[in-house]
PDB file of C-alpha atoms (C1' of nucleotides) in Angstrom:
ATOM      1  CA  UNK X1170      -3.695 -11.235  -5.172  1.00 95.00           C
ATOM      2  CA  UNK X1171      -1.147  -8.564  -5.459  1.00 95.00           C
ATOM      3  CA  UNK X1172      -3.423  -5.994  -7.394  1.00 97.00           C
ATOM      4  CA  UNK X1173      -6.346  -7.211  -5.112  1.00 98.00           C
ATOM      5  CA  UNK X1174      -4.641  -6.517  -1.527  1.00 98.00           C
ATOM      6  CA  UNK X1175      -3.143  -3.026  -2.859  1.00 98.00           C
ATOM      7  CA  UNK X1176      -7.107  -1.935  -4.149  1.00 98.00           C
ATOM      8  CA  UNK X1177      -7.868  -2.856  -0.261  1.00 98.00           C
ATOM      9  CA  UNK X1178      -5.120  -0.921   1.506  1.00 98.00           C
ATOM     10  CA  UNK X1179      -7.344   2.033   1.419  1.00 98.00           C
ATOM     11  CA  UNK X1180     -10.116   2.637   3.626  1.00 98.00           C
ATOM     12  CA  UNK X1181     -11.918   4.830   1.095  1.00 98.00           C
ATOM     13  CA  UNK X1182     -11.969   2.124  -1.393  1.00 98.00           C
ATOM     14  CA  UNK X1183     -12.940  -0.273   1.541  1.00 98.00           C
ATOM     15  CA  UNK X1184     -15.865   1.773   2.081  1.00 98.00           C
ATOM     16  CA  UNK X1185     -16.817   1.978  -1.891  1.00 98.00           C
ATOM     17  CA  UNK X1186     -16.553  -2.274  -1.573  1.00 98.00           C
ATOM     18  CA  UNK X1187     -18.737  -1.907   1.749  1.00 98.00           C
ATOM     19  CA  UNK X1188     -21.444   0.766  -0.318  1.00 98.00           C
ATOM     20  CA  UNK X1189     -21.617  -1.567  -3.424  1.00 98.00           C
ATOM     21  CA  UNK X1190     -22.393  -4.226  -1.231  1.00 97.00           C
ATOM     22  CA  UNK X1191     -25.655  -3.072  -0.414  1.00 97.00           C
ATOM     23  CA  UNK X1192     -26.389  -2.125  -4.264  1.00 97.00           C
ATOM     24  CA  UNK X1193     -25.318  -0.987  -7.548  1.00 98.00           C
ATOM     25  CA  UNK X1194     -24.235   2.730  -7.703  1.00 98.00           C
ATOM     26  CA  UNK X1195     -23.173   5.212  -9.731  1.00 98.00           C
ATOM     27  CA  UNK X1196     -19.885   6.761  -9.737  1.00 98.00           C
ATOM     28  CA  UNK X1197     -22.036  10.306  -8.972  1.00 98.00           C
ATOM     29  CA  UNK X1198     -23.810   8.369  -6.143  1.00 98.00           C
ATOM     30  CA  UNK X1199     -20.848   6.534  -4.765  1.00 98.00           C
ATOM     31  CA  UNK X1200     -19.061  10.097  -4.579  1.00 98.00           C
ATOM     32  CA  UNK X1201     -21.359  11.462  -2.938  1.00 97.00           C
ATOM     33  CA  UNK X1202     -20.410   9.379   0.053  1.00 97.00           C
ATOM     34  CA  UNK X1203     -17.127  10.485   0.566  1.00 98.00           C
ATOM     35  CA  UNK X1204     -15.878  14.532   1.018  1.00 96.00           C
ATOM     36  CA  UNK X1205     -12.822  13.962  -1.770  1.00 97.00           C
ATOM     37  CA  UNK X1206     -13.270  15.232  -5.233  1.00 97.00           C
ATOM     38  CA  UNK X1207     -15.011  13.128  -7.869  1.00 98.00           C
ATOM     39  CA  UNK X1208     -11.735  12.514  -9.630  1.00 98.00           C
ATOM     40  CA  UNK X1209     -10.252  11.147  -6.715  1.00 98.00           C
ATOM     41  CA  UNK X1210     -13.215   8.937  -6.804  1.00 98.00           C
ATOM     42  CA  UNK X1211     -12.869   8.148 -10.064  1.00 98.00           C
ATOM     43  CA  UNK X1212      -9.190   7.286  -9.160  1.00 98.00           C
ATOM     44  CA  UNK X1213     -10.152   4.845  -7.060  1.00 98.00           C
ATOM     45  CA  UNK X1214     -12.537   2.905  -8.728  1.00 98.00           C
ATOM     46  CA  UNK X1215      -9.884   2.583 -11.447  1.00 98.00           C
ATOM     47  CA  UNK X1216      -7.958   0.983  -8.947  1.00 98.00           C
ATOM     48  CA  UNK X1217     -10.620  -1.080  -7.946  1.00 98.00           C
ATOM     49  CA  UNK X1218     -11.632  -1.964 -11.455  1.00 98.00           C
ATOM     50  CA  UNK X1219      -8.068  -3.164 -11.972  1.00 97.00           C
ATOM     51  CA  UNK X1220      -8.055  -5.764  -9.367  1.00 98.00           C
ATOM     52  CA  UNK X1221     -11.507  -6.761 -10.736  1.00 98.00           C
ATOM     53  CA  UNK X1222     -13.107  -5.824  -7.047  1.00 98.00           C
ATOM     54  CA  UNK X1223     -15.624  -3.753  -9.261  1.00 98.00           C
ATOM     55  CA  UNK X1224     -17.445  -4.296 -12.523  1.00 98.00           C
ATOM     56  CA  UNK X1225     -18.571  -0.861 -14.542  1.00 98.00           C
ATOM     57  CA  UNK X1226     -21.287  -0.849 -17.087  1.00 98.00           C
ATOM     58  CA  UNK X1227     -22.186   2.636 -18.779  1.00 97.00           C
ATOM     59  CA  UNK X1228     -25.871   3.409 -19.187  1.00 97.00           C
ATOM     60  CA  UNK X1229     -26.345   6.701 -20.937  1.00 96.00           C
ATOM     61  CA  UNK X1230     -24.280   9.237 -19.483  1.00 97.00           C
ATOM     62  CA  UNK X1231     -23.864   7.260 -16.406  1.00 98.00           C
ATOM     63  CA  UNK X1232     -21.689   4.905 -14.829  1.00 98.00           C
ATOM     64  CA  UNK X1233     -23.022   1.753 -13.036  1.00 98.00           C
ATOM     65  CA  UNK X1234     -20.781   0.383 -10.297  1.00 98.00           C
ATOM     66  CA  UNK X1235     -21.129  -3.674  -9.096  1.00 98.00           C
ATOM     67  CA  UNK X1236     -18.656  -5.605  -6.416  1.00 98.00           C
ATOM     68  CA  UNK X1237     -17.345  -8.634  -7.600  1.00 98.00           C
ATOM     69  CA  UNK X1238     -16.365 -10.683  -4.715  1.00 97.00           C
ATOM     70  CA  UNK X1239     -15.081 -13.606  -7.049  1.00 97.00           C
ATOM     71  CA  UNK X1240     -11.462 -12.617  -6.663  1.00 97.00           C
ATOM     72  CA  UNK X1241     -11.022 -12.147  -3.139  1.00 98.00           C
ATOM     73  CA  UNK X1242     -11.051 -15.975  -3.099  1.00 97.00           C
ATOM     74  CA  UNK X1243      -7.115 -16.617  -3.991  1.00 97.00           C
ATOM     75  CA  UNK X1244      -6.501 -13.809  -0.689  1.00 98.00           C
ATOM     76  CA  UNK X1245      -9.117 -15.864   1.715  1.00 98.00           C
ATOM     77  CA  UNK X1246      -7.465 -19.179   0.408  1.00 97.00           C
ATOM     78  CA  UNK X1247      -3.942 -17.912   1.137  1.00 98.00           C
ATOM     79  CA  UNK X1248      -5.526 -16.396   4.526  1.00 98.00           C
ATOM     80  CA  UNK X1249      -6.654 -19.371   5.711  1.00 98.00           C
ATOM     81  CA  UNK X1250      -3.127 -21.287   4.593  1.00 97.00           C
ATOM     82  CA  UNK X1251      -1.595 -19.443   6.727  1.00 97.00           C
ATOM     83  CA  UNK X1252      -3.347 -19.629  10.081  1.00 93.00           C
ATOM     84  CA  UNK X1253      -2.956 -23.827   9.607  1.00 90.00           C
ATOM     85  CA  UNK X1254      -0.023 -24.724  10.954  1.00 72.00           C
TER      86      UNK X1254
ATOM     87  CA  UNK T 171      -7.315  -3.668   9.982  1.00 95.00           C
ATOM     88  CA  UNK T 172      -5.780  -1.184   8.516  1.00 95.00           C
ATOM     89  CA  UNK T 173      -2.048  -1.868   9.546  1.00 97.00           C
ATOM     90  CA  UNK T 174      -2.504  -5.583   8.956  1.00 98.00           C
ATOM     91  CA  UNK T 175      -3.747  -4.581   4.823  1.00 98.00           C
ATOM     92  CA  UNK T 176      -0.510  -2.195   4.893  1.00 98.00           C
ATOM     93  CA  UNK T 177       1.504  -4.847   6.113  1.00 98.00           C
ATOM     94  CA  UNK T 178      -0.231  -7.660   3.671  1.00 98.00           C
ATOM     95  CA  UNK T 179       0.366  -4.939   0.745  1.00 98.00           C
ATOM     96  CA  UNK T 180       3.584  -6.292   0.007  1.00 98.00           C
ATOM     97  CA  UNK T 181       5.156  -9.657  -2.183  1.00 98.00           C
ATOM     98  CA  UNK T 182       8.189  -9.826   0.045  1.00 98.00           C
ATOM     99  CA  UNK T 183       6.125  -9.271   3.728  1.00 98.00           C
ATOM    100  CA  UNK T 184       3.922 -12.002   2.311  1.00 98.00           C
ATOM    101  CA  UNK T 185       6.841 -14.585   1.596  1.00 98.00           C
ATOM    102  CA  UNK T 186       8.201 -13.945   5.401  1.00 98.00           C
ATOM    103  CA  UNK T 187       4.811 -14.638   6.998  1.00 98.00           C
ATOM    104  CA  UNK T 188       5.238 -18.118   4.491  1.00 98.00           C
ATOM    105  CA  UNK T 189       8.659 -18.554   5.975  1.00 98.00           C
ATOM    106  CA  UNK T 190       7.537 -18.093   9.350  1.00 98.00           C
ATOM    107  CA  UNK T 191       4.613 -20.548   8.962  1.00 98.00           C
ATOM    108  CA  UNK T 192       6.862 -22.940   8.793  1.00 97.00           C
ATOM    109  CA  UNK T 193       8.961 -22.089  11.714  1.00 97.00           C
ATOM    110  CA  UNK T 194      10.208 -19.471  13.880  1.00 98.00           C
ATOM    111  CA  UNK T 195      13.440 -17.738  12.082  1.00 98.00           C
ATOM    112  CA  UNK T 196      15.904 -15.398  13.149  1.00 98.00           C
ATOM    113  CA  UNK T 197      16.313 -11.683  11.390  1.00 98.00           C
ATOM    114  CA  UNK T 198      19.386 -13.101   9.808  1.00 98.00           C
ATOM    115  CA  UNK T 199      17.631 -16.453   8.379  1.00 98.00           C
ATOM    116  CA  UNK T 200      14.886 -14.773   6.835  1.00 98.00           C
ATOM    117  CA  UNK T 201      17.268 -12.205   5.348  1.00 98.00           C
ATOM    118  CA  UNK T 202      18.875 -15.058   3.775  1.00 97.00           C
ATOM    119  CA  UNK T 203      15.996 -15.769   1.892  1.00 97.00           C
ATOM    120  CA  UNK T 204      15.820 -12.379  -0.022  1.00 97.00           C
ATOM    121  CA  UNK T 205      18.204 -10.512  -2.689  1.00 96.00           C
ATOM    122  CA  UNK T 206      17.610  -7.429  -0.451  1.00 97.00           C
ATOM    123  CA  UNK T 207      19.715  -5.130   1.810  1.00 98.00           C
ATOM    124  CA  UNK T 208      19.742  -6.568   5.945  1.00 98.00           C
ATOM    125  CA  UNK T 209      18.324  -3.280   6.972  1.00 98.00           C
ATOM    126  CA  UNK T 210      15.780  -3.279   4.359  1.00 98.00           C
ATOM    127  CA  UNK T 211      14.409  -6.803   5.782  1.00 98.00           C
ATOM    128  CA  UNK T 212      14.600  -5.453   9.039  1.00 98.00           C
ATOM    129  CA  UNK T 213      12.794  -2.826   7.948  1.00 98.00           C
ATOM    130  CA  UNK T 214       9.722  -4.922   6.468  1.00 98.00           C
ATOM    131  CA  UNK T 215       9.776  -6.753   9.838  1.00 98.00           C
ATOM    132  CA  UNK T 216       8.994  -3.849  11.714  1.00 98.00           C
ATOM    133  CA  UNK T 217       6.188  -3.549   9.249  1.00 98.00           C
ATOM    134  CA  UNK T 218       4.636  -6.633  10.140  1.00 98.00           C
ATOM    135  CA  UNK T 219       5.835  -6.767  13.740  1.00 98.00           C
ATOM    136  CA  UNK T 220       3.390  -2.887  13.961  1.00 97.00           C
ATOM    137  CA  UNK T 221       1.080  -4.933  12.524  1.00 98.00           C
ATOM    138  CA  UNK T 222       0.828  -7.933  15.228  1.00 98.00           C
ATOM    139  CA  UNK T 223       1.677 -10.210  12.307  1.00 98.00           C
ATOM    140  CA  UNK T 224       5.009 -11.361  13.837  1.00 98.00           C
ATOM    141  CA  UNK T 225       6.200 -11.604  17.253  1.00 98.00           C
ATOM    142  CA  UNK T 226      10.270 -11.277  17.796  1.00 98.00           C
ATOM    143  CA  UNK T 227      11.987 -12.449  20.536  1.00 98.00           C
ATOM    144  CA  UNK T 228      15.428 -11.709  21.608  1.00 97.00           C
ATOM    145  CA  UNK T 229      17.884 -14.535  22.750  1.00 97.00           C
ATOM    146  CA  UNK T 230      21.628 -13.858  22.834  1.00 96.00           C
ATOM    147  CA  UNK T 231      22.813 -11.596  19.784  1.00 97.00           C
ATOM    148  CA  UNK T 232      19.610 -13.309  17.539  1.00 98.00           C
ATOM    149  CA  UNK T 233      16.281 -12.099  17.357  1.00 98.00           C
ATOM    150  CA  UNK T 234      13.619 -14.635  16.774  1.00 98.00           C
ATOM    151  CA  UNK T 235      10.722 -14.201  14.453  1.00 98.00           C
ATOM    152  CA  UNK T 236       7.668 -15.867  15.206  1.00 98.00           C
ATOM    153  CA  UNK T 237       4.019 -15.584  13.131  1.00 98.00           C
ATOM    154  CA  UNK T 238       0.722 -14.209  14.463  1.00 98.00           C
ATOM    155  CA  UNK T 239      -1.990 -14.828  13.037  1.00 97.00           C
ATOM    156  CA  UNK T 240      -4.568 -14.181  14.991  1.00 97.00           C
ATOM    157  CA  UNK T 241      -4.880 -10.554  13.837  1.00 97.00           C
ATOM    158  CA  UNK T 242      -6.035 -12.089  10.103  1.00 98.00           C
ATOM    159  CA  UNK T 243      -9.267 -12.707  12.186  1.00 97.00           C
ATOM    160  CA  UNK T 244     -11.340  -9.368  11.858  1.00 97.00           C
ATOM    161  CA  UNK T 245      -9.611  -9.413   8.265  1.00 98.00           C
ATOM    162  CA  UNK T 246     -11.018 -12.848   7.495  1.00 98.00           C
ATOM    163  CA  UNK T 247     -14.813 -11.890   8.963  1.00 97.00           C
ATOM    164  CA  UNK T 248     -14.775  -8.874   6.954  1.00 98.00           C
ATOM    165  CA  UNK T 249     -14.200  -9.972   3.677  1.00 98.00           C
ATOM    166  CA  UNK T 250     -16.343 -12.800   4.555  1.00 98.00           C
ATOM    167  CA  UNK T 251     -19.077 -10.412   4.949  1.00 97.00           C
ATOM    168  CA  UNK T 252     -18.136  -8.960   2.013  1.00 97.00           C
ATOM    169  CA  UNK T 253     -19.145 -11.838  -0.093  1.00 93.00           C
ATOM    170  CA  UNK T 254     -22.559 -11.896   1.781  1.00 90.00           C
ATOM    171  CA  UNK T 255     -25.715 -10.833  -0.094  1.00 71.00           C
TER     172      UNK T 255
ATOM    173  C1'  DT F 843     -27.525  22.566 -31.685  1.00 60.23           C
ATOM    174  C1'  DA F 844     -26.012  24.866 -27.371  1.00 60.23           C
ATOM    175  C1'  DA F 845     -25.974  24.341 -22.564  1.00 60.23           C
ATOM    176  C1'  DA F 846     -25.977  21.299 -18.728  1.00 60.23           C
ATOM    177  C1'  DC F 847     -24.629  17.181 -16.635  1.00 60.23           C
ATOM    178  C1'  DA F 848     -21.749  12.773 -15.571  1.00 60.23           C
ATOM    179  C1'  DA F 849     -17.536  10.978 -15.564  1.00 60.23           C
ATOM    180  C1'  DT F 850     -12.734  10.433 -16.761  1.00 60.23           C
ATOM    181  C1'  DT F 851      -8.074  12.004 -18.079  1.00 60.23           C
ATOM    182  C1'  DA F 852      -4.048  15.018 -17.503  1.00 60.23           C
ATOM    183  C1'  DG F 853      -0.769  17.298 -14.921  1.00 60.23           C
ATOM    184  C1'  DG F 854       1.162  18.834 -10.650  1.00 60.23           C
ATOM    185  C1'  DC F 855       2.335  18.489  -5.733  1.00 60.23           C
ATOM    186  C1'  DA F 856       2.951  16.572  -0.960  1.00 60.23           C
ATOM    187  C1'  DA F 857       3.227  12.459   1.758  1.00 60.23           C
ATOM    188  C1'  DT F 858       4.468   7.757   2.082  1.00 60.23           C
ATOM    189  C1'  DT F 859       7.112   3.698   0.955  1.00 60.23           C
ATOM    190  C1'  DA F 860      11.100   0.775  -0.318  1.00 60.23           C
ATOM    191  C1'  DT F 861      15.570   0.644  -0.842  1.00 60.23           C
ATOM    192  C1'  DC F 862      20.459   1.533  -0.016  1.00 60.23           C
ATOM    193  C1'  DT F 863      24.982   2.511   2.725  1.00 60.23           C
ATOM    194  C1'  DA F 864      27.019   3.907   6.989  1.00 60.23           C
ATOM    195  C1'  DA F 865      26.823   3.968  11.793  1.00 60.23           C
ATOM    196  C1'  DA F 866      25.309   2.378  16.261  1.00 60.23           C
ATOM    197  C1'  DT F 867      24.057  -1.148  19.694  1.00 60.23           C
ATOM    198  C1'  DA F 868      24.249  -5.540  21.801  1.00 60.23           C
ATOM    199  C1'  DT F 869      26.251 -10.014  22.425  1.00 60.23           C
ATOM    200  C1'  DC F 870      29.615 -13.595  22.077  1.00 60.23           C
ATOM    201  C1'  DT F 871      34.256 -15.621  22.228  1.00 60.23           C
ATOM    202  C1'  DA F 872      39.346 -16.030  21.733  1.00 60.23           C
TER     203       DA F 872
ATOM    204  C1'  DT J  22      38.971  -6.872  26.714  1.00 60.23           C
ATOM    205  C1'  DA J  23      39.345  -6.696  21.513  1.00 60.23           C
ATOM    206  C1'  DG J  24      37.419  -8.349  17.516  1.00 60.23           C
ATOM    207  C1'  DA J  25      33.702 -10.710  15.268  1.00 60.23           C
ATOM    208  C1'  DT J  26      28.833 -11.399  14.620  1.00 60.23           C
ATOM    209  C1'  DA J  27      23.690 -10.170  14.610  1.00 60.23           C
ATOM    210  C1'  DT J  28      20.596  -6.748  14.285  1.00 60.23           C
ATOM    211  C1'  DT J  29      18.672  -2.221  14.239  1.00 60.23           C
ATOM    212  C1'  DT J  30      18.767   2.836  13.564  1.00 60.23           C
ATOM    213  C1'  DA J  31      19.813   6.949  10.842  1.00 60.23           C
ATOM    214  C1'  DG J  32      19.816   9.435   6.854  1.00 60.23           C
ATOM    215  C1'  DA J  33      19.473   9.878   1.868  1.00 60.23           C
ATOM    216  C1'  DT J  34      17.080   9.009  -2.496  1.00 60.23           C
ATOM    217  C1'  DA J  35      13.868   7.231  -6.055  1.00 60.23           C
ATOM    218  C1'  DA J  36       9.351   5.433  -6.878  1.00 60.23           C
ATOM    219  C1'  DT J  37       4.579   5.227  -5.688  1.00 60.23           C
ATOM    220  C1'  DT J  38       0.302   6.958  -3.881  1.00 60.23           C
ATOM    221  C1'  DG J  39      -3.487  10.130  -2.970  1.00 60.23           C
ATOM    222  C1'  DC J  40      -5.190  14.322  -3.589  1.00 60.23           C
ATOM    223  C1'  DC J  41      -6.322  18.587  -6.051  1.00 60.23           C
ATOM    224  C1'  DT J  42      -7.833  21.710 -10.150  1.00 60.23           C
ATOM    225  C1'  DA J  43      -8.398  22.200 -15.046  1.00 60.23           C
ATOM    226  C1'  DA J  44      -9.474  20.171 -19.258  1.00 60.23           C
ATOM    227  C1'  DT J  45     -11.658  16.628 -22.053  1.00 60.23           C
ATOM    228  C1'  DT J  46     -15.152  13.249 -23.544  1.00 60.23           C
ATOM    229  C1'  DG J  47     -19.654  11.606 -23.979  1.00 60.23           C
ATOM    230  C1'  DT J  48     -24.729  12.103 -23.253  1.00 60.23           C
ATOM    231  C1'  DT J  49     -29.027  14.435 -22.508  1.00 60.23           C
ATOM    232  C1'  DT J  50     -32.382  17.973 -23.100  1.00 60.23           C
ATOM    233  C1'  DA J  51     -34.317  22.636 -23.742  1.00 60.23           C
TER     234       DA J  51
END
DNA sequence: TAAACAATTAGGCAATTATCTAAATATCTA
DNA sequence: TAGATATTTAGATAATTGCCTAATTGTTTA
């Protein structure tokens, strides 16, 4: 959960989540969404990669982007925890 | 949103919204329950009370800490939608 | 196979964060 | 009212983060 709410305390990496939503992208395509340099992109989808908030698959000379929503559910259990009494 | 991540973004912020869960504490209580510094808890509460996370209320010389958790809400519904799709 | 393209890695810098000790503020009580 | 207690504020420092440019790695294609 630790890894998981430090990947989120960034709104550009919220937004990459938010993008990846919709589909699949690449990291060329995802950067093109945002004004920063690609390595800073590249920075944070490492980021995200580590808290396993992204998958990456290279295809060619290109690198495929997918969310994986799987591990925000330890951060909506603990959410929810705390709002019961 | 973004405050309540930055506040989340931290193991011992976490364990003091725990503590508070269970009831309201004074500054002094909760530092008890850490290896760290007095200022540097009061420090972290000012953290969380920016945040809306915690409440504090002033009686005598103590300050009480109370937990808020209604600002989780537009947290919860976005990682909710998230998941979506 | 050389040039172009996609992406990451490396290294450096400024801003932010977490921590500490010392000092200040506010309240209580002998 | 003086001293003790509870808490916060101030100021310093080390670690982390986010960003950049330059360099590197891997792949495609003319």
């Amino acid at each position: 959960m630790n890894q998981v709410l430090r990947a989120l305390n960034d709104p550009s990496r919220r937004r990459m989540l938010e993008l990846l939503r919709e589909k699949d992208l690449t990291a060329g395509e995802l950067a093109a969404h945002f004004e920063m340099s690609k390595p800073s992109v590249s920075h944070h989808l490492d980021l995200l990669r580590q808290a396993e908030l992204v998958v990456s698959v290279k295809k060619g000379q290109f690198v495929y982007y997918s969310i994986n929503t799987s591990v925000l559910e330890d951060l909506m259990f603990w959410l929810v925890t705390l709002k019961k009494n």
